[in-house]
C-alpha cells in the first residue's frame, strides 16, 4: 500500500495491529464500500450505525455541494442562517409530540454532554437547583466526553479517567440476561422488574437531588441489549413518581433503526430529552442534536432576565451550514422513500435470518429488534474478543462488513438493504463461524 500510515493516531483501534494489515475504504455507493484492494464490501453496519439512507446519496451530496457554494460558514452565537432553522423544523416534524425544541451539536458525545447541561440548567430555572445528580446504566454508551463516560457504564472507557469523572453519578444494572432470555426474538419477556432497581438507588440518595436518568432505549455499542418488555414504561413511571427527567440517548436508535422515527415511538415511551447524531444527516457531515420537551426550553428561556443569554453552551460549529443542508436533504430522503416503514417491513426477514445462526459454532445468544442484531459468541479461554475479531476479518475477506465488540457481533445495515443482502450478511457470518476456531 502506498499510503503513509505513520502519522495518524487512530480512534478506538489497535494501531499497531491495524497498521500491520490495514483495511482502507476508498469509496462507497448504496449498500457497498469499495476497499483499497478494489473489492466490493457489503455494508452490514451502515458505517458505524449511521448511514441509514445508504452511501453516496445524490440528493444529500447535492445539498452539501450547493450549500458549500452559497454559505461556507456562519456564526451561530447571536447570529443565524436559514438552513439551520429549516433543519430544526424538519426534525421537529418527526419527533414525538411536544418535543419540538432542537439544540444542534457536532456529534453524539457532544449531544450527551449538552443534554446533561440542559437538564441542570432547566432544574435551576425551575427552582430545583438541588437536582444535580445523574443516573446512567451499566453497559451504557453515551460517547466519550467526561459527562458521557461518567453516566456511561463501560469499564474500559472509564478506567484511565476514573479520578476525573463527574461527581454525583450512579448506575442502574444493565438488562441483559442470557440465563433468562437467551435467543429471545425481539423484546425479551424477562426483565421488566430490573427498572425497579431505580427505587433502590434513589433510596441511597435523596430522590430530590437527582436531575435525570439517562439510558439508551436499546443499548447498541455494548452488544445490542434489547430492553425487556415493559422495562422502559416502568422506568418512565418511576421518573415521573420522583420528579426526575428521563433522557433517551437515541444516537443509534434514532432515524428508523427500529422502524419508527425514534425508539420513543416504537416503545410508546416519551422521554423529556433525546440525544441524536449519526442518522440525523446520514453521517454525511458531522452533526448531533438534543431535542427536548417544549416546557424545558420555555422554562429556561423565560427564567432568564431580559436580553440575557439563557443557556451558556454551544460550539463554533453548532448548526454548521453543510451539516444543516445534509440534515434537511436526509430527512427528505427518509420521508420520500419511506425508509422507516421499509425498516419495519424488513425486520421479520432480518429476525428470521439472524436466528438461523443459532446452530452455528460458538453462538451463545442472538438478539434482534428492527434492523439491529447481535450475535454473542462464547469467548476463547484467556482471549476475550479474539473469536469475534477473527470472524469480522473472515467476513471482511468474504466482502461483508460487520462490527464486533468483545465477543459480540453487531449488525445494523442501511435501511435500503434488500432481503437478499440481509440473507447474504448472515450466511457469510455462518460460513465465517465454521472457519473460526
Ligand atoms: N450515544 C450513543 C448511544 C452512541 O451509540 C454516542 C453517544 C457518541 O456519538 P459520537 O458521535 O460522539 O461517536 C454513540 C456512538 C460501535 C460504535 O461500533 C458506536 C458508536 C460510535 C462508534 C462505534 O458500537 N456510538
Tab-separated table of C-alpha atoms and ligand atoms in Angstrom:
chain	number	residue	atom	x	y	z
A	1	UNK	CA	0.000	0.000	0.000
A	2	UNK	CA	1.401	3.418	-0.935
A	3	UNK	CA	-0.472	5.372	1.742
A	4	UNK	CA	1.691	6.507	4.689
A	5	UNK	CA	0.007	5.305	7.889
A	6	UNK	CA	2.584	6.561	10.408
A	7	UNK	CA	1.218	9.926	11.430
A	8	UNK	CA	-2.379	9.166	12.210
A	9	UNK	CA	-3.326	8.061	15.739
A	10	UNK	CA	-6.472	6.038	15.103
A	11	UNK	CA	-9.507	6.126	17.437
A	12	UNK	CA	-10.665	3.013	19.339
A	13	UNK	CA	-8.248	0.944	17.263
A	14	UNK	CA	-5.326	-1.369	17.947
A	15	UNK	CA	-2.999	0.926	15.976
A	16	UNK	CA	-0.064	-1.488	15.623
A	17	UNK	CA	-2.295	-4.380	14.612
A	18	UNK	CA	-4.203	-2.268	12.078
A	19	UNK	CA	-1.120	-0.706	10.519
A	20	UNK	CA	0.447	-4.137	10.066
A	21	UNK	CA	-2.517	-5.215	7.901
A	22	UNK	CA	-4.601	-2.147	7.041
A	23	UNK	CA	-8.132	-2.112	5.683
A	24	UNK	CA	-8.951	1.127	3.900
A	25	UNK	CA	-12.260	2.070	2.357
A	26	UNK	CA	-11.823	4.308	-0.654
A	27	UNK	CA	-15.360	4.940	-1.889
A	28	UNK	CA	-18.966	3.990	-1.227
A	29	UNK	CA	-22.273	3.816	-3.079
A	30	UNK	CA	-25.614	2.466	-1.940
A	31	UNK	CA	-25.067	-0.695	0.135
A	32	UNK	CA	-21.403	-1.139	-0.817
A	33	UNK	CA	-17.980	0.159	0.106
A	34	UNK	CA	-15.025	-0.254	-2.244
A	35	UNK	CA	-11.886	-1.357	-0.400
A	36	UNK	CA	-8.321	-0.266	-1.188
A	37	UNK	CA	-7.754	-3.603	-2.907
A	38	UNK	CA	-10.748	-2.811	-5.102
A	39	UNK	CA	-13.258	-5.238	-3.646
A	40	UNK	CA	-16.969	-4.552	-3.089
A	41	UNK	CA	-17.829	-4.774	0.622
A	42	UNK	CA	-21.497	-5.129	1.586
A	43	UNK	CA	-22.103	-2.727	4.474
A	44	UNK	CA	-23.751	-4.692	7.270
A	45	UNK	CA	-23.256	-1.880	9.771
A	46	UNK	CA	-24.269	1.357	7.991
A	47	UNK	CA	-20.722	2.575	8.614
A	48	UNK	CA	-20.854	2.924	12.393
A	49	UNK	CA	-24.661	2.652	12.702
A	50	UNK	CA	-25.066	5.961	10.907
A	51	UNK	CA	-25.501	5.792	7.121
A	52	UNK	CA	-29.186	4.876	7.349
A	53	UNK	CA	-30.115	6.025	3.828
A	54	UNK	CA	-27.202	4.205	2.217
A	55	UNK	CA	-23.995	5.665	0.820
A	56	UNK	CA	-23.392	8.436	-1.654
A	57	UNK	CA	-26.992	9.620	-1.872
A	58	UNK	CA	-27.179	12.123	-4.709
A	59	UNK	CA	-29.791	14.333	-3.041
A	60	UNK	CA	-27.619	14.701	0.061
A	61	UNK	CA	-24.381	15.201	-1.880
A	62	UNK	CA	-26.042	17.901	-3.993
A	63	UNK	CA	-27.428	19.682	-0.929
A	64	UNK	CA	-23.962	19.803	0.653
A	65	UNK	CA	-22.273	20.926	-2.564
A	66	UNK	CA	-24.835	23.652	-3.162
A	67	UNK	CA	-24.514	24.945	0.381
A	68	UNK	CA	-20.712	24.961	0.190
A	69	UNK	CA	-21.028	27.283	-2.779
A	70	UNK	CA	-23.612	29.543	-1.131
A	71	UNK	CA	-22.545	29.770	2.507
A	72	UNK	CA	-19.397	28.070	3.791
A	73	UNK	CA	-19.847	29.093	7.405
A	74	UNK	CA	-21.987	31.384	9.510
A	75	UNK	CA	-21.612	32.170	13.210
A	76	UNK	CA	-24.480	30.914	15.358
A	77	UNK	CA	-23.849	32.936	18.509
A	78	UNK	CA	-26.207	35.942	18.279
A	79	UNK	CA	-26.461	35.216	14.536
A	80	UNK	CA	-28.127	32.570	12.418
A	81	UNK	CA	-28.733	31.287	8.901
A	82	UNK	CA	-31.935	29.970	7.311
A	83	UNK	CA	-30.878	26.347	6.731
A	84	UNK	CA	-30.326	25.526	10.396
A	85	UNK	CA	-33.816	26.768	11.301
A	86	UNK	CA	-35.208	24.671	8.450
A	87	UNK	CA	-33.319	21.626	9.754
A	88	UNK	CA	-34.811	22.095	13.240
A	89	UNK	CA	-38.309	22.478	11.769
A	90	UNK	CA	-37.970	19.334	9.655
A	91	UNK	CA	-36.599	17.375	12.613
A	92	UNK	CA	-39.459	18.508	14.862
A	93	UNK	CA	-41.909	17.083	12.292
A	94	UNK	CA	-40.836	13.535	13.194
A	95	UNK	CA	-40.037	13.844	16.914
A	96	UNK	CA	-42.621	12.746	19.499
A	97	UNK	CA	-45.454	15.181	20.166
A	98	UNK	CA	-44.475	18.006	22.479
A	99	UNK	CA	-40.744	17.580	21.795
A	100	UNK	CA	-40.165	20.413	19.364
A	101	UNK	CA	-37.059	22.242	20.566
A	102	UNK	CA	-33.743	21.349	18.960
A	103	UNK	CA	-30.169	22.204	20.012
A	104	UNK	CA	-27.548	21.216	17.428
A	105	UNK	CA	-24.111	19.761	18.206
A	106	UNK	CA	-21.437	18.070	16.073
A	107	UNK	CA	-21.517	14.533	17.453
A	108	UNK	CA	-23.315	12.175	19.764
A	109	UNK	CA	-20.787	12.774	22.534
A	110	UNK	CA	-21.441	16.498	22.367
A	111	UNK	CA	-25.180	15.851	22.291
A	112	UNK	CA	-24.911	13.879	25.538
A	113	UNK	CA	-22.828	16.498	27.341
A	114	UNK	CA	-25.185	19.204	26.036
A	115	UNK	CA	-28.205	17.249	27.282
A	116	UNK	CA	-26.720	16.907	30.778
A	117	UNK	CA	-26.059	20.651	30.902
A	118	UNK	CA	-29.519	21.400	29.533
A	119	UNK	CA	-31.126	19.331	32.274
A	120	UNK	CA	-29.097	21.068	35.001
A	121	UNK	CA	-29.978	24.463	33.533
A	122	UNK	CA	-33.662	23.504	33.447
A	123	UNK	CA	-33.806	22.376	37.070
A	124	UNK	CA	-32.087	25.567	38.170
A	125	UNK	CA	-34.531	27.692	36.145
A	126	UNK	CA	-37.369	25.648	37.615
A	127	UNK	CA	-36.370	26.392	41.208
A	128	UNK	CA	-34.853	22.956	41.841
A	129	UNK	CA	-31.139	23.717	41.705
A	130	UNK	CA	-30.507	20.862	44.160
A	131	UNK	CA	-31.228	18.340	41.399
A	132	UNK	CA	-27.651	17.786	40.241
A	133	UNK	CA	-27.076	14.018	40.131
A	134	UNK	CA	-27.452	11.671	37.190
A	135	UNK	CA	-28.264	8.001	36.941
A	136	UNK	CA	-26.921	6.058	33.972
A	137	UNK	CA	-26.767	2.322	33.439
A	138	UNK	CA	-24.132	-0.391	33.344
A	139	UNK	CA	-23.082	-1.154	29.763
A	140	UNK	CA	-24.470	2.196	28.643
A	141	UNK	CA	-22.526	4.054	25.949
A	142	UNK	CA	-23.005	7.795	25.838
A	143	UNK	CA	-19.944	8.839	23.890
A	144	UNK	CA	-16.563	9.865	25.177
A	145	UNK	CA	-16.914	13.303	26.770
A	146	UNK	CA	-16.281	13.413	30.526
A	147	UNK	CA	-20.040	13.690	31.058
A	148	UNK	CA	-20.730	10.806	28.717
A	149	UNK	CA	-18.189	8.421	30.241
A	150	UNK	CA	-19.392	9.372	33.734
A	151	UNK	CA	-23.002	8.364	33.060
A	152	UNK	CA	-21.793	5.609	30.733
A	153	UNK	CA	-21.251	2.121	32.034
A	154	UNK	CA	-18.235	0.751	30.190
A	155	UNK	CA	-15.311	-0.022	32.470
A	156	UNK	CA	-12.746	0.124	29.692
A	157	UNK	CA	-13.774	3.643	28.693
A	158	UNK	CA	-13.603	4.906	32.282
A	159	UNK	CA	-10.674	3.261	33.987
A	160	UNK	CA	-7.907	5.606	32.810
A	161	UNK	CA	-10.014	8.596	33.699
A	162	UNK	CA	-11.666	7.362	36.859
A	163	UNK	CA	-10.215	10.075	39.100
A	164	UNK	CA	-11.671	12.752	36.848
A	165	UNK	CA	-15.243	11.631	36.285
A	166	UNK	CA	-18.284	13.764	37.122
A	167	UNK	CA	-19.355	13.555	40.734
A	168	UNK	CA	-22.871	12.560	41.735
A	169	UNK	CA	-23.460	9.728	39.288
A	170	UNK	CA	-24.906	6.297	39.952
A	171	UNK	CA	-25.821	3.424	37.650
A	172	UNK	CA	-28.754	1.081	37.112
A	173	UNK	CA	-27.960	-2.561	36.372
A	174	UNK	CA	-27.962	-3.482	32.680
A	175	UNK	CA	-30.800	-5.520	31.265
A	176	UNK	CA	-29.046	-8.430	29.567
A	177	UNK	CA	-29.702	-11.887	30.937
A	178	UNK	CA	-28.537	-14.786	28.817
A	179	UNK	CA	-29.611	-17.057	31.642
A	180	UNK	CA	-33.247	-15.949	31.492
A	181	UNK	CA	-33.695	-14.655	27.968
A	182	UNK	CA	-31.239	-16.272	25.532
A	183	UNK	CA	-32.317	-16.289	21.881
A	184	UNK	CA	-35.298	-14.008	22.515
A	185	UNK	CA	-36.863	-12.797	19.299
A	186	UNK	CA	-37.421	-9.085	19.732
A	187	UNK	CA	-38.092	-7.781	23.238
A	188	UNK	CA	-37.300	-10.340	25.959
A	189	UNK	CA	-40.239	-11.394	28.144
A	190	UNK	CA	-37.976	-11.434	31.211
A	191	UNK	CA	-36.576	-8.400	32.970
A	192	UNK	CA	-39.074	-5.514	33.301
A	193	UNK	CA	-38.546	-5.665	37.063
A	194	UNK	CA	-34.929	-4.538	36.581
A	195	UNK	CA	-36.278	-0.987	36.259
A	196	UNK	CA	-37.329	-1.213	39.913
A	197	UNK	CA	-33.650	-1.013	40.859
A	198	UNK	CA	-34.103	2.700	40.351
A	199	UNK	CA	-36.034	2.753	43.646
A	200	UNK	CA	-33.086	1.094	45.426
A	201	UNK	CA	-30.656	3.625	44.014
A	202	UNK	CA	-32.934	6.520	44.903
A	203	UNK	CA	-33.134	5.230	48.445
A	204	UNK	CA	-29.369	5.684	48.714
A	205	UNK	CA	-29.606	9.270	47.546
A	206	UNK	CA	-32.280	11.781	48.280
A	207	UNK	CA	-34.510	11.481	45.164
A	208	UNK	CA	-34.950	15.252	45.176
A	209	UNK	CA	-31.206	15.553	44.380
A	210	UNK	CA	-31.451	13.542	41.146
A	211	UNK	CA	-31.618	15.519	37.905
A	212	UNK	CA	-32.226	12.775	35.369
A	213	UNK	CA	-31.921	9.174	34.317
A	214	UNK	CA	-30.116	8.589	31.024
A	215	UNK	CA	-30.366	5.340	29.075
A	216	UNK	CA	-30.158	4.093	25.530
A	217	UNK	CA	-33.648	2.664	24.850
A	218	UNK	CA	-31.762	-0.198	23.197
A	219	UNK	CA	-28.080	-0.357	24.076
A	220	UNK	CA	-26.137	-0.676	20.831
A	221	UNK	CA	-22.399	-0.363	21.353
A	222	UNK	CA	-22.015	-2.805	24.208
A	223	UNK	CA	-23.520	-5.622	22.232
A	224	UNK	CA	-27.162	-4.977	21.307
A	225	UNK	CA	-29.075	-5.233	24.581
A	226	UNK	CA	-32.817	-5.202	23.844
A	227	UNK	CA	-34.998	-3.735	26.601
A	228	UNK	CA	-37.243	-6.310	28.272
A	229	UNK	CA	-40.974	-5.897	27.595
A	230	UNK	CA	-42.381	-3.181	29.856
A	231	UNK	CA	-38.976	-2.078	31.195
A	232	UNK	CA	-38.921	1.398	29.649
A	233	UNK	CA	-42.542	2.109	30.628
A	234	UNK	CA	-41.680	1.213	34.217
A	235	UNK	CA	-38.628	3.485	34.115
A	236	UNK	CA	-40.805	6.350	32.838
A	237	UNK	CA	-43.338	5.800	35.633
A	238	UNK	CA	-40.636	5.833	38.292
A	239	UNK	CA	-39.064	9.002	36.897
A	240	UNK	CA	-42.477	10.688	36.976
A	241	UNK	CA	-43.113	9.499	40.512
A	242	UNK	CA	-39.896	11.125	41.752
A	243	UNK	CA	-39.773	14.194	39.504
A	244	UNK	CA	-36.726	13.041	37.531
A	245	UNK	CA	-36.257	13.812	33.865
A	246	UNK	CA	-35.761	10.886	31.507
A	247	UNK	CA	-33.139	11.191	28.765
A	248	UNK	CA	-33.183	8.713	25.894
A	249	UNK	CA	-29.866	8.508	24.105
A	250	UNK	CA	-31.177	7.760	20.612
A	251	UNK	CA	-27.886	8.247	18.780
A	252	UNK	CA	-28.214	4.702	17.400
A	253	UNK	CA	-31.951	4.029	17.723
A	254	UNK	CA	-32.989	7.282	16.038
A	255	UNK	CA	-33.905	7.667	12.384
A	256	UNK	CA	-35.682	4.452	11.611
A	257	UNK	CA	-33.425	1.785	13.067
A	258	UNK	CA	-36.446	0.186	14.783
A	259	UNK	CA	-38.935	1.004	12.023
A	260	UNK	CA	-40.229	4.217	13.619
A	261	UNK	CA	-38.568	7.643	13.583
A	262	UNK	CA	-37.320	7.113	17.161
A	263	UNK	CA	-37.315	4.302	19.705
A	264	UNK	CA	-39.556	6.532	21.843
A	265	UNK	CA	-42.363	5.969	19.352
A	266	UNK	CA	-41.563	2.276	18.946
A	267	UNK	CA	-41.833	1.632	22.683
A	268	UNK	CA	-44.508	4.288	23.187
A	269	UNK	CA	-42.467	5.829	25.985
A	270	UNK	CA	-41.817	9.526	25.584
A	271	UNK	CA	-38.707	10.902	27.309
A	272	UNK	CA	-38.107	14.517	28.300
A	273	UNK	CA	-34.892	14.820	26.312
A	274	UNK	CA	-33.431	12.861	23.391
A	275	UNK	CA	-29.849	12.876	22.164
A	276	UNK	CA	-29.313	12.290	18.445
A	277	UNK	CA	-26.497	12.117	15.877
A	278	UNK	CA	-25.450	9.573	13.209
A	279	UNK	CA	-28.585	9.078	11.042
A	280	UNK	CA	-29.594	12.709	11.587
A	281	UNK	CA	-27.858	13.639	8.342
A	282	UNK	CA	-26.791	10.196	7.178
A	283	UNK	CA	-23.349	10.922	8.664
A	284	UNK	CA	-22.510	12.971	5.591
A	285	UNK	CA	-21.224	15.873	7.721
A	286	UNK	CA	-20.613	15.568	11.482
A	287	UNK	CA	-23.786	16.557	13.358
A	288	UNK	CA	-25.667	15.749	16.540
A	289	UNK	CA	-28.661	17.225	18.314
A	290	UNK	CA	-30.517	17.408	21.597
A	291	UNK	CA	-34.298	17.508	21.361
A	292	UNK	CA	-36.313	18.453	24.437
A	293	UNK	CA	-39.889	18.914	25.570
A	294	UNK	CA	-41.153	22.408	24.815
A	295	UNK	CA	-41.603	23.111	28.501
A	296	UNK	CA	-37.868	22.635	29.157
A	297	UNK	CA	-36.933	25.255	26.575
A	298	UNK	CA	-39.680	27.625	27.705
A	299	UNK	CA	-38.773	27.354	31.384
A	300	UNK	CA	-35.102	28.088	30.687
A	301	UNK	CA	-35.764	30.905	28.241
A	302	UNK	CA	-38.436	32.551	30.400
A	303	UNK	CA	-36.390	32.372	33.600
A	304	UNK	CA	-33.548	34.483	32.219
A	305	UNK	CA	-33.503	38.250	32.606
A	306	UNK	CA	-34.444	40.337	29.571
A	307	UNK	CA	-31.719	40.234	26.857
A	308	UNK	CA	-29.549	37.790	28.829
A	309	UNK	CA	-28.148	34.591	27.338
A	310	UNK	CA	-30.255	31.762	28.774
A	311	UNK	CA	-28.072	28.695	28.161
A	312	UNK	CA	-24.310	29.124	28.471
A	313	UNK	CA	-23.396	26.453	25.989
A	314	UNK	CA	-22.660	25.995	22.282
A	315	UNK	CA	-19.968	25.175	19.732
A	316	UNK	CA	-18.278	27.092	16.907
A	317	UNK	CA	-19.788	24.551	14.536
A	318	UNK	CA	-23.269	24.300	16.082
A	319	UNK	CA	-25.673	24.213	13.133
A	320	UNK	CA	-22.905	24.342	10.512
A	321	UNK	CA	-24.460	25.169	7.119
A	322	UNK	CA	-23.140	21.996	5.436
A	323	UNK	CA	-24.390	19.774	8.252
A	324	UNK	CA	-27.765	21.526	8.260
A	325	UNK	CA	-28.108	21.181	4.479
A	326	UNK	CA	-27.251	17.489	4.747
A	327	UNK	CA	-29.839	17.052	7.524
A	328	UNK	CA	-32.617	18.687	5.503
A	329	UNK	CA	-31.860	16.533	2.461
A	330	UNK	CA	-31.544	13.367	4.567
A	331	UNK	CA	-34.860	13.916	6.331
A	332	UNK	CA	-36.466	14.422	2.884
A	333	UNK	CA	-34.957	11.146	1.647
A	334	UNK	CA	-36.259	9.261	4.707
A	335	UNK	CA	-39.745	10.698	4.122
A	336	UNK	CA	-39.881	10.397	0.324
A	337	UNK	CA	-38.555	6.837	0.253
A	338	UNK	CA	-40.491	5.788	3.368
A	339	UNK	CA	-37.284	4.282	4.736
A	340	UNK	CA	-38.505	3.940	8.329
A	341	UNK	CA	-41.511	1.955	7.094
A	342	UNK	CA	-39.142	-0.068	4.943
A	343	UNK	CA	-37.053	-0.931	8.014
A	344	UNK	CA	-40.217	-2.079	9.788
A	345	UNK	CA	-41.244	-4.288	6.894
A	346	UNK	CA	-37.766	-5.865	6.622
A	347	UNK	CA	-37.457	-6.604	10.318
A	348	UNK	CA	-39.205	-10.007	10.185
A	349	UNK	CA	-36.872	-11.289	7.473
A	350	UNK	CA	-33.902	-9.872	9.398
A	351	UNK	CA	-35.079	-11.723	12.523
A	352	UNK	CA	-35.582	-14.990	10.643
A	353	UNK	CA	-32.151	-14.826	9.037
A	354	UNK	CA	-30.155	-13.840	12.137
A	355	UNK	CA	-31.769	-16.596	14.207
A	356	UNK	CA	-30.648	-19.179	11.629
A	357	UNK	CA	-27.198	-18.703	13.181
A	358	UNK	CA	-28.406	-20.377	16.366
A	359	UNK	CA	-26.896	-23.698	15.289
A	360	UNK	CA	-23.600	-22.170	14.080
A	361	UNK	CA	-20.430	-22.875	16.092
A	362	UNK	CA	-19.666	-20.752	19.201
A	363	UNK	CA	-23.069	-18.987	19.259
A	364	UNK	CA	-24.240	-18.329	22.809
A	365	UNK	CA	-27.058	-15.813	22.231
A	366	UNK	CA	-28.826	-13.949	19.446
A	367	UNK	CA	-30.680	-10.658	19.971
A	368	UNK	CA	-32.617	-8.540	17.492
A	369	UNK	CA	-35.124	-5.732	17.066
A	370	UNK	CA	-35.988	-3.754	13.952
A	371	UNK	CA	-32.843	-3.684	11.823
A	372	UNK	CA	-30.434	-4.207	14.724
A	373	UNK	CA	-28.977	-7.553	15.647
A	374	UNK	CA	-26.333	-9.005	17.919
A	375	UNK	CA	-24.766	-12.457	17.970
A	376	UNK	CA	-22.870	-13.257	21.139
A	377	UNK	CA	-20.120	-15.852	20.878
A	378	UNK	CA	-18.581	-17.872	23.662
A	379	UNK	CA	-15.112	-16.488	24.349
A	380	UNK	CA	-11.945	-18.424	23.794
A	381	UNK	CA	-10.152	-19.149	27.085
A	382	UNK	CA	-7.929	-16.234	28.017
A	383	UNK	CA	-8.651	-14.353	24.779
A	384	UNK	CA	-11.876	-12.384	25.029
A	385	UNK	CA	-12.683	-10.786	21.699
A	386	UNK	CA	-10.319	-12.919	19.589
A	387	UNK	CA	-13.076	-15.071	18.125
A	388	UNK	CA	-15.260	-12.121	17.148
A	389	UNK	CA	-12.260	-10.307	15.663
A	390	UNK	CA	-11.359	-13.299	13.527
A	391	UNK	CA	-14.985	-13.653	12.437
A	392	UNK	CA	-15.039	-9.978	11.487
A	393	UNK	CA	-11.852	-10.475	9.414
A	394	UNK	CA	-13.237	-13.548	7.645
A	395	UNK	CA	-16.456	-11.680	6.813
A	396	UNK	CA	-14.435	-8.744	5.508
A	397	UNK	CA	-12.387	-11.063	3.312
A	398	UNK	CA	-15.678	-12.509	2.050
A	399	UNK	CA	-16.931	-8.991	1.245
A	400	UNK	CA	-19.230	-8.234	4.193
A	401	UNK	CA	-18.618	-5.567	6.838
A	402	UNK	CA	-19.783	-6.429	10.355
A	403	UNK	CA	-18.996	-4.843	13.760
A	404	UNK	CA	-17.803	-6.537	16.879
A	405	UNK	CA	-17.355	-5.589	20.494
A	406	UNK	CA	-15.761	-8.087	22.847
A	407	UNK	CA	-17.127	-11.370	21.513
A	408	UNK	CA	-20.388	-9.919	20.255
A	409	UNK	CA	-21.012	-9.360	16.551
A	410	UNK	CA	-23.332	-6.455	15.752
A	411	UNK	CA	-25.409	-5.782	12.640
A	412	UNK	CA	-27.191	-2.590	11.589
A	413	UNK	CA	-27.380	-2.320	7.800
A	414	UNK	CA	-28.569	0.801	5.995
A	415	UNK	CA	-32.376	0.838	5.770
A	416	UNK	CA	-32.159	0.475	1.966
A	417	UNK	CA	-30.817	-3.085	2.381
A	418	UNK	CA	-32.619	-5.763	0.333
A	419	UNK	CA	-33.901	-9.100	1.640
A	420	UNK	CA	-31.224	-10.884	-0.404
A	421	UNK	CA	-28.497	-8.736	1.104
A	422	UNK	CA	-29.771	-9.493	4.621
A	423	UNK	CA	-29.661	-13.187	3.755
A	424	UNK	CA	-26.115	-12.803	2.429
A	425	UNK	CA	-24.876	-10.978	5.529
A	426	UNK	CA	-25.944	-13.744	7.897
A	427	UNK	CA	-24.966	-16.583	5.539
A	428	UNK	CA	-21.477	-15.066	5.344
A	429	UNK	CA	-21.289	-14.887	9.140
A	430	UNK	CA	-22.380	-18.541	9.332
A	431	UNK	CA	-19.573	-19.579	6.972
A	432	UNK	CA	-17.052	-17.444	8.862
A	433	UNK	CA	-18.031	-19.034	12.189
A	434	UNK	CA	-17.412	-22.508	10.734
A	435	UNK	CA	-13.901	-21.409	9.784
A	436	UNK	CA	-13.028	-19.838	13.150
A	437	UNK	CA	-11.527	-21.997	15.876
B	1	LIG	N1	-24.527	7.755	22.360
B	1	LIG	C1	-24.717	6.557	21.796
B	1	LIG	C2	-25.899	5.744	22.186
B	1	LIG	C3	-23.820	6.090	20.834
B	1	LIG	O1	-24.010	4.889	20.280
B	1	LIG	C4	-22.573	8.139	21.089
B	1	LIG	C5	-23.497	8.549	22.028
B	1	LIG	C6	-21.431	9.054	20.762
B	1	LIG	O2	-21.531	9.558	19.489
B	1	LIG	P1	-20.227	10.131	18.743
B	1	LIG	O3	-20.818	10.776	17.503
B	1	LIG	O4	-19.614	11.133	19.637
B	1	LIG	O5	-19.327	8.974	18.454
B	1	LIG	C7	-22.726	6.900	20.471
B	1	LIG	C8	-21.709	6.455	19.444
B	1	LIG	C9	-19.917	0.847	17.783
B	1	LIG	C10	-19.808	2.342	17.817
B	1	LIG	O6	-19.317	0.222	16.961
B	1	LIG	C11	-20.825	3.066	18.385
B	1	LIG	C12	-20.732	4.446	18.463
B	1	LIG	C13	-19.633	5.097	17.933
B	1	LIG	C14	-18.621	4.363	17.348
B	1	LIG	C15	-18.700	2.967	17.283
B	1	LIG	O7	-20.671	0.287	18.576
B	1	LIG	N2	-21.770	5.120	19.076
